[in-house]
CSV table of C-alpha atoms in Angstrom, one decimal:
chain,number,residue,atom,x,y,z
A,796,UNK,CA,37.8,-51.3,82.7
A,797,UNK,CA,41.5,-51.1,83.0
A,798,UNK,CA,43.5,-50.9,80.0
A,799,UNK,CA,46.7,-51.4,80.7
A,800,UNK,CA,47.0,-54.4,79.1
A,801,UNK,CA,45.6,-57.2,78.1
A,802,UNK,CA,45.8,-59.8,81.3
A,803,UNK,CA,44.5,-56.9,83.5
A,804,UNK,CA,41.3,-56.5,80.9
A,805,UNK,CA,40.6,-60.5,81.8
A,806,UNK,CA,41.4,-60.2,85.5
A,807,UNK,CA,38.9,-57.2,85.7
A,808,UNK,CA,36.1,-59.0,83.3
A,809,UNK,CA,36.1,-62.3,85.6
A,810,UNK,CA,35.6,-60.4,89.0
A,811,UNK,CA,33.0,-58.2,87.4
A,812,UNK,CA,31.3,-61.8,86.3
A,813,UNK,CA,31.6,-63.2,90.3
A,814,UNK,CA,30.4,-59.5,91.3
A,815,UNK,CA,27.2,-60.2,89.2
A,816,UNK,CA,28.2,-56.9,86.9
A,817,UNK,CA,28.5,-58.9,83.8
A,818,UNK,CA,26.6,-62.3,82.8
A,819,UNK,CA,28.8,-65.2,81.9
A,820,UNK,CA,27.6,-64.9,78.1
A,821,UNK,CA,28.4,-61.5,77.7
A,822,UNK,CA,31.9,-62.3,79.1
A,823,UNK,CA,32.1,-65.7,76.7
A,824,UNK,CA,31.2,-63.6,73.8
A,825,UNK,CA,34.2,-61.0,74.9
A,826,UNK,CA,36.7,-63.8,75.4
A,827,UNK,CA,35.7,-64.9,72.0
A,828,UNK,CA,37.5,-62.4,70.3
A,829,UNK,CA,40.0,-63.7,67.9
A,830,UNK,CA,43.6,-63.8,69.9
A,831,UNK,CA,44.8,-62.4,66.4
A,832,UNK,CA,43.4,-60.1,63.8
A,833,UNK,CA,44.6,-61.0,60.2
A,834,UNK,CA,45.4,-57.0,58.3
A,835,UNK,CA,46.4,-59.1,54.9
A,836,UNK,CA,49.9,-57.5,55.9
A,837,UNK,CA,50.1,-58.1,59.4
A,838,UNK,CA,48.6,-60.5,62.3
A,839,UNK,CA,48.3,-58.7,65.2
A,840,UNK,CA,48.6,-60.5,68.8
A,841,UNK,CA,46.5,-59.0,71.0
A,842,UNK,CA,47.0,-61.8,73.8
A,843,UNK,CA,51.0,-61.3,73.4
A,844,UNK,CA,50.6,-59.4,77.1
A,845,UNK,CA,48.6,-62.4,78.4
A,846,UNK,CA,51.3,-65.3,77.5
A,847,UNK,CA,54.2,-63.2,78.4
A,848,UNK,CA,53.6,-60.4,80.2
A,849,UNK,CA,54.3,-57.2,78.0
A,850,UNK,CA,52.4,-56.8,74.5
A,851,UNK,CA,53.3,-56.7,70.7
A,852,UNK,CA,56.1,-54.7,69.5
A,853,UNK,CA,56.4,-53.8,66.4
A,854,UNK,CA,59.1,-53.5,64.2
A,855,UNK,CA,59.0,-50.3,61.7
A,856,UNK,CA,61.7,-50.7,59.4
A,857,UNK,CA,60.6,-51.2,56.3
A,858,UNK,CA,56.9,-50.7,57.1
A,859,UNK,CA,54.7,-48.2,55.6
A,860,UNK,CA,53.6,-45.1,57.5
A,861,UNK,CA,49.9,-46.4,56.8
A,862,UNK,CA,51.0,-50.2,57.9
A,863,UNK,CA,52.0,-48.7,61.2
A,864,UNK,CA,49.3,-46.2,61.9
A,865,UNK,CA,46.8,-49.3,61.1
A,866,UNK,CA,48.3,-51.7,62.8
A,867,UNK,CA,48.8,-49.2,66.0
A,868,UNK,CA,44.9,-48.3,65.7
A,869,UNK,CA,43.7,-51.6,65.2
A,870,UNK,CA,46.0,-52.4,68.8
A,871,UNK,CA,44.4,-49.3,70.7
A,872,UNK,CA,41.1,-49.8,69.4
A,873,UNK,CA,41.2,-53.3,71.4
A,874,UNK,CA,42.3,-51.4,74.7
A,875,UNK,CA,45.8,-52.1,74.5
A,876,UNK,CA,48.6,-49.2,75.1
A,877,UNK,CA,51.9,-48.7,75.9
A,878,UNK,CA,52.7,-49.9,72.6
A,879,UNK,CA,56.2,-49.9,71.6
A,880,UNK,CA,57.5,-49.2,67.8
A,881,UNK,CA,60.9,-49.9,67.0
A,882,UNK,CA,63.2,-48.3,64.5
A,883,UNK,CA,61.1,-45.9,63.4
A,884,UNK,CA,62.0,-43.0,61.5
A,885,UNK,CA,61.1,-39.1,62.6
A,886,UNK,CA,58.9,-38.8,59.3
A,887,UNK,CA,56.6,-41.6,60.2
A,888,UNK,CA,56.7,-40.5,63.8
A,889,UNK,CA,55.7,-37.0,62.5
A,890,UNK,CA,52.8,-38.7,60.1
A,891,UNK,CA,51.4,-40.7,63.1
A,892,UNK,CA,51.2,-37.7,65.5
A,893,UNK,CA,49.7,-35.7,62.4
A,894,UNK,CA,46.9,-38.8,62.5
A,895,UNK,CA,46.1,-37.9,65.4
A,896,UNK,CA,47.8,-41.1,67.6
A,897,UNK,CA,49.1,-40.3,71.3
A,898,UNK,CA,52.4,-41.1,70.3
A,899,UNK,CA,55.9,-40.2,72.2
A,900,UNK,CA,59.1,-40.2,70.3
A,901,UNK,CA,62.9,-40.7,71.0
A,902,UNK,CA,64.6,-39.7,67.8
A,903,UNK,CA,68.3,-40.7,68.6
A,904,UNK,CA,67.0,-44.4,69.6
A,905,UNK,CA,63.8,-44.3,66.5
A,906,UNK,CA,61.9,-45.9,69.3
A,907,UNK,CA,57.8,-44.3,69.6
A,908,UNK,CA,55.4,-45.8,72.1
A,909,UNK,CA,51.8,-45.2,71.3
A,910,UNK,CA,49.7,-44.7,74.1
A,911,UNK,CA,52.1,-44.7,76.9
A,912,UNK,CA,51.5,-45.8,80.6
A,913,UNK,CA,52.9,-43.5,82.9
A,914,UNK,CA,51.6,-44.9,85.4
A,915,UNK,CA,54.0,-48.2,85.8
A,916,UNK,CA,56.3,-48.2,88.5
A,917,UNK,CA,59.8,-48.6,87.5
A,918,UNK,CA,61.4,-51.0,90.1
A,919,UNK,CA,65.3,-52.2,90.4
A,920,UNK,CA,68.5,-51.5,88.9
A,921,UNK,CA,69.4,-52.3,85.2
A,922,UNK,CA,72.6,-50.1,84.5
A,923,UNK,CA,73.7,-49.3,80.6
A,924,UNK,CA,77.3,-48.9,79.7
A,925,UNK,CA,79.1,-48.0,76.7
A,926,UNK,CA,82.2,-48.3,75.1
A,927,UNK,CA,81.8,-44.6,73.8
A,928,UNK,CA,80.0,-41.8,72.3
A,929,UNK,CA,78.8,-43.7,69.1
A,930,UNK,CA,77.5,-46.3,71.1
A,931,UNK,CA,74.3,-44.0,72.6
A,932,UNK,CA,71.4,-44.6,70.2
A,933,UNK,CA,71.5,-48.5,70.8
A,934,UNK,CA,71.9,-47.6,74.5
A,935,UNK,CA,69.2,-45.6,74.3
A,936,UNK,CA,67.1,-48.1,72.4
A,937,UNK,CA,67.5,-50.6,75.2
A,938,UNK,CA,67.3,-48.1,78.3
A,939,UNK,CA,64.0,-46.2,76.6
A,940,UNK,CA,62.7,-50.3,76.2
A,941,UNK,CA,63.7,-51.2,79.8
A,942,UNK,CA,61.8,-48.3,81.5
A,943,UNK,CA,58.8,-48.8,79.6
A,944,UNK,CA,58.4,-51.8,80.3
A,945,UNK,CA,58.9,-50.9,84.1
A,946,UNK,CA,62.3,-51.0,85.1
A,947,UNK,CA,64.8,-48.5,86.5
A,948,UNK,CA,67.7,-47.7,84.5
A,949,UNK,CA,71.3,-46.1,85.1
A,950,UNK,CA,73.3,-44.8,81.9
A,951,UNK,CA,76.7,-45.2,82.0
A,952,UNK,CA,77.7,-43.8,78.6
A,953,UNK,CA,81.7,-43.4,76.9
A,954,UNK,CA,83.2,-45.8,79.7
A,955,UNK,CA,85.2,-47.6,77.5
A,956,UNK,CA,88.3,-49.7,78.0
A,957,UNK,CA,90.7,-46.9,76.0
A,958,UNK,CA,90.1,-45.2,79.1
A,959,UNK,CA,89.5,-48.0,82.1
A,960,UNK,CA,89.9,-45.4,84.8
A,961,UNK,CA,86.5,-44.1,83.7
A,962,UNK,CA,85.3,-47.6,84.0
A,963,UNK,CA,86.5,-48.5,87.6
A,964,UNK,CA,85.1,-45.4,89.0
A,965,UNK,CA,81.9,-46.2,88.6
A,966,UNK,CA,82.1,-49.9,90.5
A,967,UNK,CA,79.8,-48.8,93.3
A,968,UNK,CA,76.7,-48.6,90.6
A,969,UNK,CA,77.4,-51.7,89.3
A,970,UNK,CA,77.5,-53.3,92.7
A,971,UNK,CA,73.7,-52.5,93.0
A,972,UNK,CA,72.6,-53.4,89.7
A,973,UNK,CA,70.8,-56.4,89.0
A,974,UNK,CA,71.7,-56.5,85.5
A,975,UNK,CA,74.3,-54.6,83.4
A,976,UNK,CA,73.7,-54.2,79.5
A,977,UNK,CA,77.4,-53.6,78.3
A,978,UNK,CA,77.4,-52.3,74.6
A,979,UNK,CA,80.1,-51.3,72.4
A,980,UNK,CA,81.5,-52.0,68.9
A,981,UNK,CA,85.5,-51.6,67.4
A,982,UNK,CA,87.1,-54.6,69.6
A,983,UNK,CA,83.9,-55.4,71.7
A,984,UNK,CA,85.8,-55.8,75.0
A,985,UNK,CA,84.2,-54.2,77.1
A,986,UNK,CA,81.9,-56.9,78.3
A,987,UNK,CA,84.3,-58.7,79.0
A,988,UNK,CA,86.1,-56.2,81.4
A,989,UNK,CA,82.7,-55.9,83.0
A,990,UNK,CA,82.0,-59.4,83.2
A,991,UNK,CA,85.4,-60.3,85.6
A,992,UNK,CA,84.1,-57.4,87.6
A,993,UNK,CA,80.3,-58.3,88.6
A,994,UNK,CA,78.3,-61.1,90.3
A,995,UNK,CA,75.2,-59.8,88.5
A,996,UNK,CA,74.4,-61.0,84.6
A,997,UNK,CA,75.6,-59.1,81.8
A,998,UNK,CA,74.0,-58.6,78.6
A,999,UNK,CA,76.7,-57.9,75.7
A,1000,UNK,CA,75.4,-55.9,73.1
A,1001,UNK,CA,78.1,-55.9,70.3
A,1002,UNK,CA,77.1,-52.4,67.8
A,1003,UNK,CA,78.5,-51.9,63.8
A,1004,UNK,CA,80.1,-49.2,64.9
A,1005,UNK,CA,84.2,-49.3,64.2
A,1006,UNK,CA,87.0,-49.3,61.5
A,1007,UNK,CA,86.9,-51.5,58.4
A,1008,UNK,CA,87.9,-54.8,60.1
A,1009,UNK,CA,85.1,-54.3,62.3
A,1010,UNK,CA,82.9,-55.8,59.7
A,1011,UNK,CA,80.1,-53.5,61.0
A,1012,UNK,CA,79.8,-55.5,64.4
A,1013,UNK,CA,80.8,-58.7,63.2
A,1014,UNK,CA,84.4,-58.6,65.3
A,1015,UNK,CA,82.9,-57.3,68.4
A,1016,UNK,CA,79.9,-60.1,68.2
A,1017,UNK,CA,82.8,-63.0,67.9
A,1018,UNK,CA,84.6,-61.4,71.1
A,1019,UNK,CA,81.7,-61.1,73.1
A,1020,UNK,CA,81.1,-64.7,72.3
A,1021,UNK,CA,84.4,-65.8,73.1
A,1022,UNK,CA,84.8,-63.9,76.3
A,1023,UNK,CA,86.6,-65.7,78.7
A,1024,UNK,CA,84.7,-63.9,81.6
A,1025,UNK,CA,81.3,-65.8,83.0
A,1026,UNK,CA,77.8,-65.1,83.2
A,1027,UNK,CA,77.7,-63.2,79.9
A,1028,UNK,CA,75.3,-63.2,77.2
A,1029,UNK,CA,75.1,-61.9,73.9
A,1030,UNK,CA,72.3,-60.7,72.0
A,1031,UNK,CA,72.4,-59.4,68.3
A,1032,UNK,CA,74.4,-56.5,66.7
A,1033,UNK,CA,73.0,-53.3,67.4
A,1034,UNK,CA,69.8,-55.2,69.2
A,1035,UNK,CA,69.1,-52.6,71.8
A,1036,UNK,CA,65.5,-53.4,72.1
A,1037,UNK,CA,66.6,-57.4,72.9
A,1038,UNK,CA,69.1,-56.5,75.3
A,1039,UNK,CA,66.6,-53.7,77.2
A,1040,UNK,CA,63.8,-56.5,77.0
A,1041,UNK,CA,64.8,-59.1,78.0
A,1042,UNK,CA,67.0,-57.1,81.1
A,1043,UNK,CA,63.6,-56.0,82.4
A,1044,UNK,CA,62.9,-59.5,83.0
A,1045,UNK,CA,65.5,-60.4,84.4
A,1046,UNK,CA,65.4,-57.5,86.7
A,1047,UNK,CA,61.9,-58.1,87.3
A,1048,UNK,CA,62.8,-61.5,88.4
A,1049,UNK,CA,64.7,-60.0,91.1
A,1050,UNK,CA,62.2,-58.2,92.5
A,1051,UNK,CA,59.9,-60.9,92.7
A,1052,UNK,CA,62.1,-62.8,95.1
């Protein structure tokens, strides 16, 4: 049966029952299983990819090494995969792999997937920019999240407006994006700058990183809220893994039509 996620499982079960492969009881008693499993720590989804397309992620700050390798098992042992782990450090990474879990790693954004499927198409254009340098690992985080999930992505990275000429030169990719993630911290205003230049949505991802007045994000958060420019939207500071999801849907929108 495929398991590449859970809607496909379902799909697959159903035409195996009309095929005559499997009796309607045996497929009642498999829809029967719980649409949660309750760890006493954690309540795992395992219909999250059948309500909204894509399946649990979860969230490894502040989770245990063994919290995360049970919680992962307890996903793969009910056919799920590409499963995505978010801020994650390289010693739990390390731990998992040691536990034997088919796990890929991307230490600059501390995003693993478990399990991943390489066989999803990536479709579209999502295109990343940053303000600079410092910016990468929550580009990263939200380009790493986009592809997985199945959508193309550009990197635009250290395009800042201190340097606008850098910026400009690179209008001819953002004329074919479908979506442009724009992420940067000190004054936030590159979103903005992007935002009077594109017909496409932009996703503003305001990052801590800047000078004292910064207020670790909180200054580029209120600009990118105030912009001026149209069609913006702002997601939390340093949310990479918002901004990359929530781009693949709208990119994936566009290919539908």
């Amino acid at each position: 049966m495929n398991k590449a996620n859970r809607k496909e499982q379902i799909l697959e079960l159903l035409k195996r029952v009309k095929d005559g492969k499997v009796s309607p009881d045996d497929a009642l008693l498999h829809l029967q299983i719980a649409p949660f499993e309750d760890l006493g720590y954690a309540n795992v989804d395992y219909h999250r990819g059948l309500r909204q397309g894509t399946g649990e992620v979860i969230y490894g700050q502040n989770k245990t090494s063994e919290q995360i390798k049970n919680i992962i098992s307890n996903m793969l042992d009910k056919g799920l995969n590409n499963i995505m782990i978010t801020r994650i450090s390289r010693q739990t990474a390390d731990f998992l792999i040691e536990q034997k879990i088919d796990l890929e790693y991307h230490s600059t954004a501390r995003l693993a997937i478990a399990k991943r499927d390489n066989e999803i198409q990536q479709v579209g254009s999502v295109v990343i920019a940053s303000g600079g340098t410092s910016d990468i690992p929550v580009c990263e985080e939200a380009a790493i999240t986009a592809e997985v999930l199945g959508s193309r992505v550009a990197r635009l990275y250290d395009v800042g407006v201190a340097g606008l000429l850098r910026l400009l030169s690179q209008q001819n990719i953002f004329a074919k994006a479908r979506v442009i993630i724009a992420i940067a911290g000190m004054e936030g205003a590159l979103a903005s700058v992007i935002g009077g230049l594109v017909s496409c949505p932009v996703i503003a991802v305001p990052t801590s990183v800047g000078y004292g007045s910064n207020f670790n994000g909180l200054s580029a958060l209120l600009a990118m809220l105030n912009s001026c420019a149209n069609g913006i939207s702002v997601v939390n500071i340093d949310n990479g893994f918002g901004a990359g999801y929530i781009a693949n849907r709208i990119n994936k929108m566009e290919s539908i039509q």
